[in-house]
Amino acid sequence: MSRLCSNICLLITAMIWGAAFVAQSKGNEYIGPWTFTCLRFMIGGVTLCALMPFLDRVRGIRTRPDSSQKNHLLKAGILCGLFLASASMFQQTGILYTTVGKAGFLTALYVVLVPLLGLLLGQKTQGKVWAAALIAMAGFWFLSVKEGFQIASGDILLVICSILFAGHILVIDRVGAGCDGVRLSCIQFFTASALCLIPMLVIEQPQLSAILDAAVPVLYAGVLSSGAGYTLQIIGQKGTDPAVAGMILSLESVFSALAGFIILHQVLSVRELLGCALVFSAVILAQLPGRKE
């Protein structure tokens, strides 16, 4: 596949993921966050399982994990699923109280937070990351801090979500190293779904009619965002530079704002748009290749 085709696949992925914020917002109109998160990851896991033979052919995988690898894969998938469920619940609940555009940009803060949290694990952090962190803080100020230093509850939840997503990436890097990415994702999807199942039944007690009303948003988040999006990401990243791939995928935040404006008619203020621009600049800066030693 040519580099152009790979980049187009990644761009479509970013569009799918950006529009998923709209699906999550619409889903909240019919069912609660626990129900939406449980169903989307259950569907996402089933979708990836169905796509697994195709993805194995694309990646040239012909062997299956042995028993030792399977045990490690299972443990890693469950731990990753714990972080994924926690981050997704904060995100889904936060979207209840803010616009999808702000949700997309606040979630994107995880790109800057990953290397900063890596300091706790003894990883080195480049100067550009500290600069990106300062720019991101300024962006957050314009996005979320109102007069009287008040911050909306939804924005706080989304910042916690971005911290947890950063932790999720670090966990994948630490315990998921050497694991098959598709199978790891399947396990983490099913784990996240299982963790949300009991709260869904006890706290929200969803009705079948409400779930059917939310079918389109849930299916979009499960099939397209999780299944198709992950597939396109794998295909796209095989044919392009990792730094370029990261920058293209970070457009997810921009597409979330566009989708919120076009579909939900949510308009960001000039101050919020400035905050979005600063956060996006920080995300791009954090992904730029560093100097070679």
Tab-separated table of C-alpha atoms in Angstrom:
chain	number	residue	atom	x	y	z
A	1	MET	CA	0.000	0.000	0.000
A	2	SER	CA	1.309	3.460	-0.905
A	3	ARG	CA	2.002	6.068	1.759
A	4	LEU	CA	-0.860	8.187	0.407
A	5	CYS	CA	-3.352	5.330	0.814
A	6	SER	CA	-2.029	4.630	4.312
A	7	ASN	CA	-2.466	8.255	5.309
A	8	ILE	CA	-5.999	8.270	3.868
A	9	CYS	CA	-6.831	5.213	6.013
A	10	LEU	CA	-5.547	7.058	9.095
A	11	LEU	CA	-7.485	10.194	8.160
A	12	ILE	CA	-10.700	8.161	7.850
A	13	THR	CA	-9.903	6.622	11.238
A	14	ALA	CA	-9.572	10.080	12.786
A	15	MET	CA	-12.904	11.082	11.239
A	16	ILE	CA	-14.613	7.959	12.581
A	17	TRP	CA	-13.201	8.494	16.068
A	18	GLY	CA	-14.058	12.190	16.042
A	19	ALA	CA	-17.667	11.526	15.054
A	20	ALA	CA	-17.855	8.888	17.811
A	21	PHE	CA	-18.099	11.739	20.333
A	22	VAL	CA	-21.400	12.685	18.679
A	23	ALA	CA	-22.569	9.076	18.939
A	24	GLN	CA	-21.658	9.068	22.621
A	25	SER	CA	-23.552	12.322	23.180
A	26	LYS	CA	-26.641	11.043	21.358
A	27	GLY	CA	-26.447	7.746	23.220
A	28	ASN	CA	-26.650	9.613	26.530
A	29	GLU	CA	-30.104	10.842	25.487
A	30	TYR	CA	-31.492	7.307	25.707
A	31	ILE	CA	-29.328	5.237	28.048
A	32	GLY	CA	-26.946	5.864	30.935
A	33	PRO	CA	-23.131	5.940	30.726
A	34	TRP	CA	-22.698	2.473	32.255
A	35	THR	CA	-25.082	0.951	29.723
A	36	PHE	CA	-23.559	2.721	26.745
A	37	THR	CA	-19.996	1.804	27.726
A	38	CYS	CA	-20.909	-1.814	28.462
A	39	LEU	CA	-22.682	-2.293	25.133
A	40	ARG	CA	-20.159	-0.448	22.949
A	41	PHE	CA	-17.222	-2.531	24.173
A	42	MET	CA	-19.173	-5.777	23.994
A	43	ILE	CA	-19.994	-5.001	20.355
A	44	GLY	CA	-16.430	-3.798	19.760
A	45	GLY	CA	-15.018	-7.071	21.085
A	46	VAL	CA	-17.353	-9.160	18.936
A	47	THR	CA	-16.510	-7.037	15.883
A	48	LEU	CA	-12.758	-7.444	16.374
A	49	CYS	CA	-13.171	-11.202	16.877
A	50	ALA	CA	-15.000	-11.369	13.553
A	51	LEU	CA	-12.311	-9.287	11.848
A	52	MET	CA	-9.404	-11.185	13.412
A	53	PRO	CA	-8.789	-13.633	10.508
A	54	PHE	CA	-8.645	-10.705	8.067
A	55	LEU	CA	-6.363	-8.684	10.350
A	56	ASP	CA	-4.065	-11.695	10.795
A	57	ARG	CA	-3.711	-11.957	7.007
A	58	VAL	CA	-3.037	-8.226	6.692
A	59	ARG	CA	-0.309	-8.436	9.335
A	60	GLY	CA	1.091	-11.729	8.004
A	61	ILE	CA	0.452	-13.620	11.257
A	62	ARG	CA	0.282	-17.393	10.794
A	63	THR	CA	1.083	-18.734	14.270
A	64	ARG	CA	-1.029	-18.706	17.406
A	65	PRO	CA	0.163	-17.819	20.947
A	66	ASP	CA	1.348	-20.738	23.095
A	67	SER	CA	-0.029	-21.386	26.604
A	68	SER	CA	2.516	-19.101	28.301
A	69	GLN	CA	1.817	-16.290	25.860
A	70	LYS	CA	-1.923	-16.786	26.300
A	71	ASN	CA	-1.645	-16.410	30.088
A	72	HIS	CA	0.383	-13.228	29.723
A	73	LEU	CA	-2.032	-11.944	27.074
A	74	LEU	CA	-5.021	-12.614	29.345
A	75	LYS	CA	-3.483	-10.836	32.343
A	76	ALA	CA	-2.391	-7.878	30.228
A	77	GLY	CA	-5.788	-7.629	28.552
A	78	ILE	CA	-7.647	-7.628	31.870
A	79	LEU	CA	-5.393	-4.905	33.322
A	80	CYS	CA	-5.735	-2.801	30.183
A	81	GLY	CA	-9.484	-3.348	30.259
A	82	LEU	CA	-9.619	-1.963	33.801
A	83	PHE	CA	-7.973	1.280	32.673
A	84	LEU	CA	-10.063	1.411	29.507
A	85	ALA	CA	-13.338	0.978	31.406
A	86	SER	CA	-12.395	3.655	33.968
A	87	ALA	CA	-11.267	6.188	31.348
A	88	SER	CA	-14.285	5.547	29.137
A	89	MET	CA	-16.741	5.950	32.007
A	90	PHE	CA	-15.275	9.319	32.975
A	91	GLN	CA	-15.427	10.324	29.311
A	92	GLN	CA	-18.989	9.132	28.749
A	93	THR	CA	-20.209	10.835	31.930
A	94	GLY	CA	-18.274	14.028	31.150
A	95	ILE	CA	-19.936	14.281	27.733
A	96	LEU	CA	-23.249	14.619	29.575
A	97	TYR	CA	-22.161	18.050	30.806
A	98	THR	CA	-20.152	19.561	27.958
A	99	THR	CA	-20.005	19.826	24.170
A	100	VAL	CA	-18.490	17.083	22.041
A	101	GLY	CA	-15.919	19.513	20.633
A	102	LYS	CA	-14.528	20.329	24.069
A	103	ALA	CA	-14.694	16.636	24.968
A	104	GLY	CA	-12.529	15.746	21.978
A	105	PHE	CA	-9.833	18.292	22.750
A	106	LEU	CA	-9.776	17.643	26.503
A	107	THR	CA	-9.480	13.901	25.878
A	108	ALA	CA	-6.585	14.591	23.480
A	109	LEU	CA	-4.562	15.921	26.424
A	110	TYR	CA	-3.487	12.311	27.046
A	111	VAL	CA	-0.920	12.707	24.246
A	112	VAL	CA	0.898	15.308	26.355
A	113	LEU	CA	0.291	13.483	29.643
A	114	VAL	CA	1.811	10.158	28.553
A	115	PRO	CA	5.465	11.328	28.600
A	116	LEU	CA	4.853	13.368	31.757
A	117	LEU	CA	3.418	10.375	33.618
A	118	GLY	CA	6.299	8.348	32.211
A	119	LEU	CA	8.567	10.349	34.543
A	120	LEU	CA	7.072	8.361	37.429
A	121	LEU	CA	8.334	5.201	35.721
A	122	GLY	CA	11.831	6.581	35.236
A	123	GLN	CA	11.407	7.501	31.587
A	124	LYS	CA	13.186	10.542	30.177
A	125	THR	CA	11.109	13.469	28.975
A	126	GLN	CA	12.303	15.829	26.269
A	127	GLY	CA	12.156	19.603	26.544
A	128	LYS	CA	9.513	19.817	23.817
A	129	VAL	CA	7.126	17.860	26.041
A	130	TRP	CA	7.460	20.405	28.843
A	131	ALA	CA	6.765	23.154	26.320
A	132	ALA	CA	3.760	21.180	25.051
A	133	ALA	CA	2.514	20.778	28.625
A	134	LEU	CA	2.628	24.551	29.202
A	135	ILE	CA	0.781	25.190	25.935
A	136	ALA	CA	-1.795	22.524	26.865
A	137	MET	CA	-2.346	24.154	30.271
A	138	ALA	CA	-2.975	27.484	28.555
A	139	GLY	CA	-5.393	25.744	26.194
A	140	PHE	CA	-7.212	24.127	29.091
A	141	TRP	CA	-7.499	27.540	30.744
A	142	PHE	CA	-9.238	29.052	27.724
A	143	LEU	CA	-11.384	25.949	27.196
A	144	SER	CA	-12.616	25.302	30.705
A	145	VAL	CA	-11.806	27.980	33.300
A	146	LYS	CA	-14.580	30.544	33.634
A	147	GLU	CA	-14.836	33.766	35.604
A	148	GLY	CA	-14.200	33.237	39.289
A	149	PHE	CA	-11.846	30.322	38.451
A	150	GLN	CA	-14.789	27.988	38.044
A	151	ILE	CA	-14.395	24.771	36.047
A	152	ALA	CA	-17.408	22.840	34.772
A	153	SER	CA	-17.867	19.392	36.278
A	154	GLY	CA	-17.926	17.774	32.838
A	155	ASP	CA	-14.545	19.289	31.977
A	156	ILE	CA	-13.040	17.956	35.211
A	157	LEU	CA	-14.332	14.477	34.398
A	158	LEU	CA	-12.782	14.676	30.932
A	159	VAL	CA	-9.405	15.726	32.324
A	160	ILE	CA	-9.523	12.701	34.643
A	161	CYS	CA	-10.451	10.656	31.577
A	162	SER	CA	-7.367	11.918	29.714
A	163	ILE	CA	-5.140	11.030	32.696
A	164	LEU	CA	-6.586	7.518	32.756
A	165	PHE	CA	-6.137	7.139	28.991
A	166	ALA	CA	-2.502	8.190	29.434
A	167	GLY	CA	-2.195	5.519	32.133
A	168	HIS	CA	-3.846	3.057	29.773
A	169	ILE	CA	-1.182	3.694	27.129
A	170	LEU	CA	1.630	3.304	29.665
A	171	VAL	CA	0.127	0.033	30.907
A	172	ILE	CA	-0.060	-1.268	27.342
A	173	ASP	CA	3.575	-0.275	26.876
A	174	ARG	CA	4.640	-2.022	30.101
A	175	VAL	CA	2.531	-5.171	30.329
A	176	GLY	CA	1.302	-5.430	26.745
A	177	ALA	CA	4.762	-5.517	25.181
A	178	GLY	CA	5.081	-8.598	23.005
A	179	CYS	CA	1.325	-9.252	22.986
A	180	ASP	CA	-0.695	-9.415	19.809
A	181	GLY	CA	-2.423	-6.026	19.568
A	182	VAL	CA	-5.707	-7.248	18.107
A	183	ARG	CA	-6.144	-10.043	20.641
A	184	LEU	CA	-5.126	-7.712	23.457
A	185	SER	CA	-7.803	-5.274	22.315
A	186	CYS	CA	-10.427	-8.022	22.186
A	187	ILE	CA	-9.680	-9.037	25.769
A	188	GLN	CA	-9.626	-5.462	27.031
A	189	PHE	CA	-12.921	-4.697	25.251
A	190	PHE	CA	-14.667	-7.701	26.808
A	191	THR	CA	-13.112	-6.899	30.208
A	192	ALA	CA	-14.306	-3.284	30.057
A	193	SER	CA	-17.773	-4.468	29.074
A	194	ALA	CA	-17.881	-6.989	31.935
A	195	LEU	CA	-16.754	-4.361	34.475
A	196	CYS	CA	-19.641	-2.096	33.436
A	197	LEU	CA	-22.252	-4.873	33.389
A	198	ILE	CA	-23.167	-5.018	37.098
A	199	PRO	CA	-23.332	-1.192	37.569
A	200	MET	CA	-25.437	-1.075	34.398
A	201	LEU	CA	-27.926	-3.589	35.797
A	202	VAL	CA	-27.945	-2.296	39.393
A	203	ILE	CA	-27.678	1.479	38.928
A	204	GLU	CA	-29.292	2.183	35.562
A	205	GLN	CA	-31.541	-0.846	34.992
A	206	PRO	CA	-31.905	-0.099	31.270
A	207	GLN	CA	-35.078	-0.971	29.436
A	208	LEU	CA	-34.905	-2.869	26.148
A	209	SER	CA	-36.871	-0.096	24.438
A	210	ALA	CA	-34.285	2.501	25.519
A	211	ILE	CA	-31.429	0.300	24.277
A	212	LEU	CA	-33.171	-0.082	20.912
A	213	ASP	CA	-33.641	3.694	20.720
A	214	ALA	CA	-29.875	4.058	21.270
A	215	ALA	CA	-29.024	1.309	18.764
A	216	VAL	CA	-27.508	3.583	16.090
A	217	PRO	CA	-25.120	5.473	18.436
A	218	VAL	CA	-24.135	2.259	20.227
A	219	LEU	CA	-23.515	0.378	16.988
A	220	TYR	CA	-21.492	3.284	15.623
A	221	ALA	CA	-19.307	3.365	18.735
A	222	GLY	CA	-18.984	-0.420	18.831
A	223	VAL	CA	-18.693	-1.457	15.185
A	224	LEU	CA	-17.205	1.597	13.486
A	225	SER	CA	-15.213	3.311	16.242
A	226	SER	CA	-13.846	0.120	17.806
A	227	GLY	CA	-13.888	-2.447	15.009
A	228	ALA	CA	-13.502	-0.563	11.732
A	229	GLY	CA	-11.457	2.259	13.277
A	230	TYR	CA	-8.957	-0.129	14.832
A	231	THR	CA	-8.698	-2.085	11.572
A	232	LEU	CA	-8.019	1.043	9.491
A	233	GLN	CA	-5.466	2.205	12.062
A	234	ILE	CA	-3.520	-1.065	11.784
A	235	ILE	CA	-3.625	-1.015	7.975
A	236	GLY	CA	-2.689	2.668	7.801
A	237	GLN	CA	0.170	2.573	10.281
A	238	LYS	CA	1.885	-0.223	8.337
A	239	GLY	CA	2.628	2.124	5.434
A	240	THR	CA	3.579	5.446	7.002
A	241	ASP	CA	5.911	7.053	9.522
A	242	PRO	CA	4.801	6.652	13.176
A	243	ALA	CA	5.125	10.397	13.869
A	244	VAL	CA	3.004	11.226	10.819
A	245	ALA	CA	0.469	8.588	11.865
A	246	GLY	CA	0.192	10.104	15.338
A	247	MET	CA	-0.354	13.582	13.948
A	248	ILE	CA	-3.048	12.418	11.532
A	249	LEU	CA	-4.844	10.463	14.253
A	250	SER	CA	-4.722	13.491	16.555
A	251	LEU	CA	-7.072	15.195	14.082
A	252	GLU	CA	-9.734	13.177	15.905
A	253	SER	CA	-10.136	16.170	18.224
A	254	VAL	CA	-10.695	18.538	15.290
A	255	PHE	CA	-13.239	16.211	13.703
A	256	SER	CA	-15.090	15.938	17.034
A	257	ALA	CA	-15.579	19.721	17.035
A	258	LEU	CA	-16.657	19.710	13.381
A	259	ALA	CA	-19.075	16.829	13.937
A	260	GLY	CA	-20.528	18.553	16.996
A	261	PHE	CA	-21.082	21.723	14.971
A	262	ILE	CA	-22.518	20.030	11.860
A	263	ILE	CA	-24.660	17.341	13.491
A	264	LEU	CA	-25.533	18.729	16.931
A	265	HIS	CA	-25.227	22.446	16.063
A	266	GLN	CA	-22.930	22.967	19.048
A	267	VAL	CA	-20.976	26.203	18.645
A	268	LEU	CA	-17.760	26.945	20.532
A	269	SER	CA	-17.052	30.486	21.694
A	270	VAL	CA	-14.008	32.417	20.449
A	271	ARG	CA	-12.331	31.753	23.810
A	272	GLU	CA	-13.029	28.012	23.533
A	273	LEU	CA	-11.784	27.920	19.939
A	274	LEU	CA	-8.534	29.527	21.088
A	275	GLY	CA	-8.265	26.858	23.780
A	276	CYS	CA	-8.833	24.149	21.161
A	277	ALA	CA	-6.111	25.616	18.954
A	278	LEU	CA	-3.639	25.673	21.852
A	279	VAL	CA	-4.420	22.103	22.927
A	280	PHE	CA	-4.101	20.875	19.341
A	281	SER	CA	-0.760	22.688	18.984
A	282	ALA	CA	0.448	21.029	22.189
A	283	VAL	CA	-0.628	17.612	20.917
A	284	ILE	CA	1.240	18.101	17.632
A	285	LEU	CA	4.358	19.414	19.406
A	286	ALA	CA	4.404	16.414	21.767
A	287	GLN	CA	4.372	14.034	18.776
A	288	LEU	CA	7.121	15.694	16.762
A	289	PRO	CA	10.212	13.463	16.385
A	290	GLY	CA	12.923	14.280	18.902
A	291	ARG	CA	16.565	14.829	18.132
A	292	LYS	CA	18.565	11.673	17.579
A	293	GLU	CA	21.304	11.072	20.117
